[in-house]
PDB file of C-alpha atoms in Angstrom:
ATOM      1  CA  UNK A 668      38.500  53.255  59.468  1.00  0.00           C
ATOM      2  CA  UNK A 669      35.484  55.639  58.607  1.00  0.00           C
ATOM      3  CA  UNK A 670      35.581  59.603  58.983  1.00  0.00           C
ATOM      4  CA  UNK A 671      33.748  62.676  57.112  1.00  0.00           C
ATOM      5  CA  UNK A 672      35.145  65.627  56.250  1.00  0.00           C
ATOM      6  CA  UNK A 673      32.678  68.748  55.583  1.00  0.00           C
ATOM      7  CA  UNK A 674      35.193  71.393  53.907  1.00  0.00           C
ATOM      8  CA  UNK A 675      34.378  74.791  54.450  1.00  0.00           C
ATOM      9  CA  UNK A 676      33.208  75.175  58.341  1.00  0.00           C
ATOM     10  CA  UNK A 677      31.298  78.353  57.138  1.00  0.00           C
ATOM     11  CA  UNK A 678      29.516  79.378  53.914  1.00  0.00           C
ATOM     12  CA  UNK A 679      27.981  82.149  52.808  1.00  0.00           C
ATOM     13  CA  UNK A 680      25.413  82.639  50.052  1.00  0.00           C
ATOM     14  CA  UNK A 681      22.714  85.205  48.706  1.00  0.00           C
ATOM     15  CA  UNK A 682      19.396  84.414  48.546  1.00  0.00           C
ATOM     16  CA  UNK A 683      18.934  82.945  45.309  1.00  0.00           C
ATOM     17  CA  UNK A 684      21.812  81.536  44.662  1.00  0.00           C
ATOM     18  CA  UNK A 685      22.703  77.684  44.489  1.00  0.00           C
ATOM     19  CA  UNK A 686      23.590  76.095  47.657  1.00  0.00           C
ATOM     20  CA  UNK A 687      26.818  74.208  47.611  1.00  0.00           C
ATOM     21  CA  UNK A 688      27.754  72.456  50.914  1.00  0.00           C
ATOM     22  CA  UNK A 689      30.650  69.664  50.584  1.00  0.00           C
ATOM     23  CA  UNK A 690      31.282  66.059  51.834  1.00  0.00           C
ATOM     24  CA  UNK A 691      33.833  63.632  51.571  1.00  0.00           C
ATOM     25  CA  UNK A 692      34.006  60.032  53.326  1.00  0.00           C
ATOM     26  CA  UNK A 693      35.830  57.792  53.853  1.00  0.00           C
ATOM     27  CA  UNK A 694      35.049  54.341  54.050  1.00  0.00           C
ATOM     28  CA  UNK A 695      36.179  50.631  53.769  1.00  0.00           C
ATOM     29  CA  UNK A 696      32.245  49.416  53.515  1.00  0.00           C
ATOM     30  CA  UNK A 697      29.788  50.587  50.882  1.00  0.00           C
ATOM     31  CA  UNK A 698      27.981  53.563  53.853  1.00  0.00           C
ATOM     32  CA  UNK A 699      24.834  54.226  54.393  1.00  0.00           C
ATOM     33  CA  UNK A 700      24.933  58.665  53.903  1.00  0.00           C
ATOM     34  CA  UNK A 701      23.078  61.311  55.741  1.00  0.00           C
ATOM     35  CA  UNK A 702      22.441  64.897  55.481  1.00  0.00           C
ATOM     36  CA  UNK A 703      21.075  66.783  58.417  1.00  0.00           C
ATOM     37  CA  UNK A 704      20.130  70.195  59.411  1.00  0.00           C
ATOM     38  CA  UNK A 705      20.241  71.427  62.828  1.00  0.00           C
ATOM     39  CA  UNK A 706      18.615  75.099  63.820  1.00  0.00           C
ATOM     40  CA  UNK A 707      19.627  77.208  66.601  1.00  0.00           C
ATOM     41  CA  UNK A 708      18.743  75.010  70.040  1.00  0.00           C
ATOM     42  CA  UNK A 709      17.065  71.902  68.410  1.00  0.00           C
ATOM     43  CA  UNK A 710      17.909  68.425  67.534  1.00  0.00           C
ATOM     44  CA  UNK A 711      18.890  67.293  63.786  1.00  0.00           C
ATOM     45  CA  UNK A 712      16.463  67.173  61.064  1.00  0.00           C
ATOM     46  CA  UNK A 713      17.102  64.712  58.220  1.00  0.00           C
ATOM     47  CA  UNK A 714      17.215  66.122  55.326  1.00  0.00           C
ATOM     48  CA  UNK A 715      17.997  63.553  52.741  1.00  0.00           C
ATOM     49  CA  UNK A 716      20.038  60.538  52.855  1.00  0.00           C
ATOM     50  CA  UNK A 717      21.538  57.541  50.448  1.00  0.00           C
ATOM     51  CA  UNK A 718      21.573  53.874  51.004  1.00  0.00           C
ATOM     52  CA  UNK A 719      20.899  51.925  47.746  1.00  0.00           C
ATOM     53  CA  UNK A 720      19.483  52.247  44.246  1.00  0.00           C
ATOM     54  CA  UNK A 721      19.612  55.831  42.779  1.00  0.00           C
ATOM     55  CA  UNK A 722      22.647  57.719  43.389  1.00  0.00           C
ATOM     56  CA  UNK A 723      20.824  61.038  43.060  1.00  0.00           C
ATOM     57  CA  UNK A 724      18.875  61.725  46.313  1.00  0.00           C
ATOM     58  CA  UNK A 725      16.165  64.347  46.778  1.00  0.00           C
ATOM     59  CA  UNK A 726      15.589  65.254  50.223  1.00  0.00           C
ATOM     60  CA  UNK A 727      13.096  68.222  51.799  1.00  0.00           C
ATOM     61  CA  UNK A 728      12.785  71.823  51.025  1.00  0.00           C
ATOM     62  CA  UNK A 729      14.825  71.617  47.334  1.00  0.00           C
ATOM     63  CA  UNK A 730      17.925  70.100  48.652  1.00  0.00           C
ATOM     64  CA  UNK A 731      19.523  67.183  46.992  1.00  0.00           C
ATOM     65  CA  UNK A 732      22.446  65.017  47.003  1.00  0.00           C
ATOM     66  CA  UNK A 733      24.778  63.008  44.817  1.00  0.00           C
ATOM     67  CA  UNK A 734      26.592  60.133  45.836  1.00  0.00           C
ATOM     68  CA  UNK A 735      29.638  59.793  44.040  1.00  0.00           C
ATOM     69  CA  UNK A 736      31.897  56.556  44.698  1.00  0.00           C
ATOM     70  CA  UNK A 737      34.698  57.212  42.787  1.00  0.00           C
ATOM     71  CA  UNK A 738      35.277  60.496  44.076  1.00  0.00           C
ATOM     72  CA  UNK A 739      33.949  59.552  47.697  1.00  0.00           C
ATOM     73  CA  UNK A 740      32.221  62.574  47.786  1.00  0.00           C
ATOM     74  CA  UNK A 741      28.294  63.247  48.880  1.00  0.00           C
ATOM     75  CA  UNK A 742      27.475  67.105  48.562  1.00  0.00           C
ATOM     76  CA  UNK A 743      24.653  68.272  49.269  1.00  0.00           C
ATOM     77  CA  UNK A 744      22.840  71.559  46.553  1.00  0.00           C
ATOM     78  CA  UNK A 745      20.314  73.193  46.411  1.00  0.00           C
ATOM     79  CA  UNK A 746      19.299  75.626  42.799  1.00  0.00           C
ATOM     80  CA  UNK A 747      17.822  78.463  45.711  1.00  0.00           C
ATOM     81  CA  UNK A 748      18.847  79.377  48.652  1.00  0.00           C
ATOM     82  CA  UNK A 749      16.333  80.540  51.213  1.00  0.00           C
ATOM     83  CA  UNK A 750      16.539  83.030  54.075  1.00  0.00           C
ATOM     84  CA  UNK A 751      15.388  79.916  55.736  1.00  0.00           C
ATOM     85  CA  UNK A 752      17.870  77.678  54.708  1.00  0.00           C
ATOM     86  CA  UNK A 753      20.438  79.818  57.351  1.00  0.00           C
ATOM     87  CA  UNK A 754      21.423  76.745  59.635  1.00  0.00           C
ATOM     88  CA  UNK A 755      23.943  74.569  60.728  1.00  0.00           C
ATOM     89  CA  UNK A 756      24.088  71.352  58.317  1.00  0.00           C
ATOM     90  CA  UNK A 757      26.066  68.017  59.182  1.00  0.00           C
ATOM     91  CA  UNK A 758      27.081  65.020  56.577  1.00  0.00           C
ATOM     92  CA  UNK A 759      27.160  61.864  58.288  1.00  0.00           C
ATOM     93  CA  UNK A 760      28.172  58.253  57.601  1.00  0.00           C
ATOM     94  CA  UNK A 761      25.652  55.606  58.670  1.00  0.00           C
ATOM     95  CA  UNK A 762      28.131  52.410  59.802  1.00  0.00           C
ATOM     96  CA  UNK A 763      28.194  48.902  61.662  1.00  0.00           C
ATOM     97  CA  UNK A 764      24.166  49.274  61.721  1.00  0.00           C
ATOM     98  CA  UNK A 765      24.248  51.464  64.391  1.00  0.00           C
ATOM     99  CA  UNK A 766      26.557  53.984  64.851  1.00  0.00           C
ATOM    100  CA  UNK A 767      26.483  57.626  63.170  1.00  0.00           C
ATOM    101  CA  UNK A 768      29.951  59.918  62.200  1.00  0.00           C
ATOM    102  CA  UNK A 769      29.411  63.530  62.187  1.00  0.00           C
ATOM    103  CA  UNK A 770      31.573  65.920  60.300  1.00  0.00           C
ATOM    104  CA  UNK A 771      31.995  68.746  62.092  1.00  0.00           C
ATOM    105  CA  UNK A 772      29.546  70.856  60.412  1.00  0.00           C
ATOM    106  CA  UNK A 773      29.106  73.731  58.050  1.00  0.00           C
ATOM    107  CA  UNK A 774      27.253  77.042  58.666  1.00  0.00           C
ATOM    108  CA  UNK A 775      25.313  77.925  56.112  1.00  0.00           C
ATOM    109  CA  UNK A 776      24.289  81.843  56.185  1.00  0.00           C
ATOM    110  CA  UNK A 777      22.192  83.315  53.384  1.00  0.00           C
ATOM    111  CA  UNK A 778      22.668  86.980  52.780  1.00  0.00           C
ATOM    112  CA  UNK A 779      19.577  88.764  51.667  1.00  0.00           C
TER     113      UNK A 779
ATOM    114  CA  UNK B 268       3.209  59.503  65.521  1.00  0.00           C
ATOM    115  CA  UNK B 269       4.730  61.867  68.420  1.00  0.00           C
ATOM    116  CA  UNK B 270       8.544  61.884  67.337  1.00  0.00           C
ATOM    117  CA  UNK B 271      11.881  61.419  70.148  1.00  0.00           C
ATOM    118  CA  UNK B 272      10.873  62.907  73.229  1.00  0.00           C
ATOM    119  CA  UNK B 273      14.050  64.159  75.554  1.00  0.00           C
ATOM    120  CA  UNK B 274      13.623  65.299  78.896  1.00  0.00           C
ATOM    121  CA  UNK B 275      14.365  68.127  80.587  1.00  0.00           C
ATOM    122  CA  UNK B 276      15.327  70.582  77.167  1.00  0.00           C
ATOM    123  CA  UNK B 277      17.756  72.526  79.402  1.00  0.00           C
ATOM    124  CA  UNK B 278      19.642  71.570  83.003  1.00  0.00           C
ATOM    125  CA  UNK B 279      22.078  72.771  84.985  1.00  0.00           C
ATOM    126  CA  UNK B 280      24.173  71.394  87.585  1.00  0.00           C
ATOM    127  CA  UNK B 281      26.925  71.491  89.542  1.00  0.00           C
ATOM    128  CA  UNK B 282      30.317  70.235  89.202  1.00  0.00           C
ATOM    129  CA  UNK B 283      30.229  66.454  91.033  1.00  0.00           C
ATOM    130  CA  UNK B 284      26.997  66.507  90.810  1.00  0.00           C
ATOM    131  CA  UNK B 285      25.533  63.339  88.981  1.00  0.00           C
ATOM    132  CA  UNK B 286      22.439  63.734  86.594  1.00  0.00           C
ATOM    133  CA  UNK B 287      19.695  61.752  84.495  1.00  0.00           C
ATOM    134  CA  UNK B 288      18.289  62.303  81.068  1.00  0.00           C
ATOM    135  CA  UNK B 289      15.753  60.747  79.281  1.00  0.00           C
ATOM    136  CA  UNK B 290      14.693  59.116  76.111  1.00  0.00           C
ATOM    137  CA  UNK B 291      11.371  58.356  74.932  1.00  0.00           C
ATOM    138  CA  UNK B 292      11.821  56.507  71.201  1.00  0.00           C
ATOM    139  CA  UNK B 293       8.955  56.837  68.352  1.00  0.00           C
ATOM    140  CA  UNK B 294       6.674  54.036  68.920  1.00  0.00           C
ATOM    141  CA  UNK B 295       7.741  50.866  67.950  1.00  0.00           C
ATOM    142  CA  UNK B 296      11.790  51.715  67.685  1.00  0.00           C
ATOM    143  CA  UNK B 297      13.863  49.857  69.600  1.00  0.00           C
ATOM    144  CA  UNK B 298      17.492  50.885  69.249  1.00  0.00           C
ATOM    145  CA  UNK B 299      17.996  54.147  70.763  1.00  0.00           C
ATOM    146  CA  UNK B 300      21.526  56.231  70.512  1.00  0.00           C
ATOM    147  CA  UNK B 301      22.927  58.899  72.306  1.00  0.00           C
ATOM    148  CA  UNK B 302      25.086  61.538  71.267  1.00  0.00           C
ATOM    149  CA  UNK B 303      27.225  64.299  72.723  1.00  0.00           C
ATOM    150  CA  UNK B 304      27.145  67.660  70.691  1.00  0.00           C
ATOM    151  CA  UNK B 305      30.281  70.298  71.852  1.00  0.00           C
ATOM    152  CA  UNK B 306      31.447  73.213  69.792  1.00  0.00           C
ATOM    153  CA  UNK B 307      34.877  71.747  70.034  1.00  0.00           C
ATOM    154  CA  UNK B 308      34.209  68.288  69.250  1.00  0.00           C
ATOM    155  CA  UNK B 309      31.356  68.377  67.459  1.00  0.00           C
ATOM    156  CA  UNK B 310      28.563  65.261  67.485  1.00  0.00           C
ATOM    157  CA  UNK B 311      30.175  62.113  69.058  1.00  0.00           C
ATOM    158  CA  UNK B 312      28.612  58.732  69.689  1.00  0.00           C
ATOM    159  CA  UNK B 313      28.112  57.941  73.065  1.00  0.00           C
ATOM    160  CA  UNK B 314      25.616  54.238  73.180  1.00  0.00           C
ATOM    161  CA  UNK B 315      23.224  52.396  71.442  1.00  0.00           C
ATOM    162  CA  UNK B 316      21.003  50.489  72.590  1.00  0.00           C
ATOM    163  CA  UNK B 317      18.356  47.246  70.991  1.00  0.00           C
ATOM    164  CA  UNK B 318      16.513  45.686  73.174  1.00  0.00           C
ATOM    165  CA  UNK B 319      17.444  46.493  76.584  1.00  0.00           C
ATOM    166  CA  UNK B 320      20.991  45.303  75.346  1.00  0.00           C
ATOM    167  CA  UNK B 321      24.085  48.293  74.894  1.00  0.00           C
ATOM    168  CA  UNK B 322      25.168  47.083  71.298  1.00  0.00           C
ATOM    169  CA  UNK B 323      27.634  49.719  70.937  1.00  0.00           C
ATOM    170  CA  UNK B 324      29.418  51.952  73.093  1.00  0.00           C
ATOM    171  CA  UNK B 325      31.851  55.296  71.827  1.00  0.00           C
ATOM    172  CA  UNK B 326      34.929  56.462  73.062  1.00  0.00           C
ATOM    173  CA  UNK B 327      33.239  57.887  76.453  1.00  0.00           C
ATOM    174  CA  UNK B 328      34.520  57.035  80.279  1.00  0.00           C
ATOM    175  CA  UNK B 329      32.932  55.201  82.670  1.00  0.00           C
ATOM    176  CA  UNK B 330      30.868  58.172  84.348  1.00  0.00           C
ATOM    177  CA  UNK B 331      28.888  58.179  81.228  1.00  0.00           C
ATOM    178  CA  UNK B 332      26.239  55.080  81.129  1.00  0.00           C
ATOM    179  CA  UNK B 333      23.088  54.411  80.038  1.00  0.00           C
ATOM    180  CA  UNK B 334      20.255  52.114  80.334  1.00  0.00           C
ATOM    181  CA  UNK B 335      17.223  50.794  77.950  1.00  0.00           C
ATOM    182  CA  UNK B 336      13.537  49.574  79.538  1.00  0.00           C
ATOM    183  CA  UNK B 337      11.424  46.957  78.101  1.00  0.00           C
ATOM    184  CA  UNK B 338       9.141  49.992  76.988  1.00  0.00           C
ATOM    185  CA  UNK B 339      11.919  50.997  74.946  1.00  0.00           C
ATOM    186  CA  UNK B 340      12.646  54.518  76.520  1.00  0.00           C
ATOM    187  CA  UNK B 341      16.122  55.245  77.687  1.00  0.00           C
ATOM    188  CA  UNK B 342      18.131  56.822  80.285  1.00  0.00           C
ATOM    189  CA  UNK B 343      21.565  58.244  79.651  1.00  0.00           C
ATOM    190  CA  UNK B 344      23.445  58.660  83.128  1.00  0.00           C
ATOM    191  CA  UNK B 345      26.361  61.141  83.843  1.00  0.00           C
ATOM    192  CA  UNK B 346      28.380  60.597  87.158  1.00  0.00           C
ATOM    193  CA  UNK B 347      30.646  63.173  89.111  1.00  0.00           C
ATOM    194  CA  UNK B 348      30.100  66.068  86.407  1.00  0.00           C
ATOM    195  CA  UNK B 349      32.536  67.893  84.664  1.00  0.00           C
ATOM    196  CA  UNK B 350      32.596  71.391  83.199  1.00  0.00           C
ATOM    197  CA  UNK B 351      33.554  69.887  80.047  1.00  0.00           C
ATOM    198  CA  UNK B 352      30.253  68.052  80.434  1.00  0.00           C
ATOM    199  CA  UNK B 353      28.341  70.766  79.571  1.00  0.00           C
ATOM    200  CA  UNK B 354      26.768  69.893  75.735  1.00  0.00           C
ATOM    201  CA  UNK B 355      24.056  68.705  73.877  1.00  0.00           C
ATOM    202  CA  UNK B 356      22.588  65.653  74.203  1.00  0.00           C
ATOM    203  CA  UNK B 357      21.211  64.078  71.228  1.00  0.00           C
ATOM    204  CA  UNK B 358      18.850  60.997  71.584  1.00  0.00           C
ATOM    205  CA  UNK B 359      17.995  58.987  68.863  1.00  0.00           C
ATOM    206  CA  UNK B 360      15.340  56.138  67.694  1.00  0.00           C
ATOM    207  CA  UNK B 361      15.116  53.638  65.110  1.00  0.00           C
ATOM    208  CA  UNK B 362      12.872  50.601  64.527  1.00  0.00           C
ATOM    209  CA  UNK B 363      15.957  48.402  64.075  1.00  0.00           C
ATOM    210  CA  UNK B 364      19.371  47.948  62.305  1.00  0.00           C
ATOM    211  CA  UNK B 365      18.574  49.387  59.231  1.00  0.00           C
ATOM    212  CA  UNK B 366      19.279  53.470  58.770  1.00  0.00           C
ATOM    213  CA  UNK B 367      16.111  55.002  59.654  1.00  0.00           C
ATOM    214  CA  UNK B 368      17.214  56.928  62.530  1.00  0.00           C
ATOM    215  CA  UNK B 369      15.033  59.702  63.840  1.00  0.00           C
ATOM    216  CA  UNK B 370      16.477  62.801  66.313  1.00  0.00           C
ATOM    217  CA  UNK B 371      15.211  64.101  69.262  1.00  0.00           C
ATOM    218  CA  UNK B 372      15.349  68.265  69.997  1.00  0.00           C
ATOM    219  CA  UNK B 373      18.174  67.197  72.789  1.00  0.00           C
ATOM    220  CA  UNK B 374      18.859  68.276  76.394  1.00  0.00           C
ATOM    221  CA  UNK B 375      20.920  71.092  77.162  1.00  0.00           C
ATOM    222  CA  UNK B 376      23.066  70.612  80.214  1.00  0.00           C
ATOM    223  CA  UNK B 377      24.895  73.222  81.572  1.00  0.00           C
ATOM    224  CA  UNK B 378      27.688  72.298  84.519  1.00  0.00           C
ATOM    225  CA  UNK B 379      28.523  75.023  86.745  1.00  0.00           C
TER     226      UNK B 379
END
């Protein structure tokens, strides 16, 4: 069985300040991760994602990503947060070669 | 490269009514995926598709179905519509198995 779990459905941060958005999978396979971002009335953007190698991932405008195995966990920071980071953000699990699972999201709002 | 093209952005039909969107992949993918997008049930997989061949198919009922051309470009198919119908629909494209998977900006359909 494979799900994701995004804690926190909502988060709220001043601009500035780091960027903290949780994951947690769970998986019998080694998965392929995802991070994706998803503004108001458009499709998903990939932000970062893991597959091999390095388990520190950089991804687009300052975000970044850890995978950690033991603790199952792939959360995504950034040092910064931007007015124009405010957007809906989705941790995914890349399985069987084709299929995504979605958490169910977390709404990041940045307070100026 | 032009990225996943959906068309229409934003529909609306009827209850029973039946409707068509479409898919056009990034040149040279072949395995297109579709996704439903709800605020109660979040991003769900609907079908992939490789080669003109459904590889994979989600936890959908029959009135949803979908269909891949030799050109690549799909159509996703919803029969006798539903107000629950009314999501999101996420296409998209990668150049095979592996986890480079690219969005489209989705179709909006709206069941009255």
């Amino acid at each position: 069985a494979q799900s994701v779990t995004q804690l926190g459905s909502h988060v709220s941060v001043s601009e500035g300040a780091l960027v903290l958005l949780r994951c947690n999978y769970s998986s019998s396979v080694p998965p392929y991760l995802f991070w994706y971002v998803q503004y108001p009335n458009q499709g998903l953007q990939l932000l970062l994602k893991y597959t091999t190698g390095a388990t520190l991932v950089k991804g687009i405008n300052g975000f970044e990503a850890e995978f950690k195995k033991s603790e199952t966990s792939f959360h995504l920071t950034k040092p910064s947060a931007h007015m124009s980071d405010a957007a809906e953000y989705f941790c995914a699990v890349y399985l069987n070669g084709n299929q995504f699972y979605f958490g169910t999201g977390t709404s990041l709002t940045v307070i100026p | 490269k032009a990225g996943v093209t959906q068309t229409p952005r934003y529909l609306i039909k009827t209850r029973g009514q039946q409707v068509t969107l479409s898919c056009s992949p990034i040149s040279g993918h072949r395995s297109v995926s579709w996704y439903q997008q709800t605020p109660g049930q979040g991003l769900q997989f609907l079908f992939e598709y490789f080669s003109e061949t459904q590889r994979n198919k989600g936890n959908f009922p029959g009135r949803f179905s979908g269909r891949q051309f030799s050109n690549s470009r799909s159509e996703m198919n919803v029969s006798t519509l539903e107000l629950g119908d009314s999501a999101l629909y996420l296409c998209a494209s990668s150049p095979h198995s592996e986890a480079f998977v690219f969005f489209g900006q989705g179709t909006r359909l709206t069941v009255v």
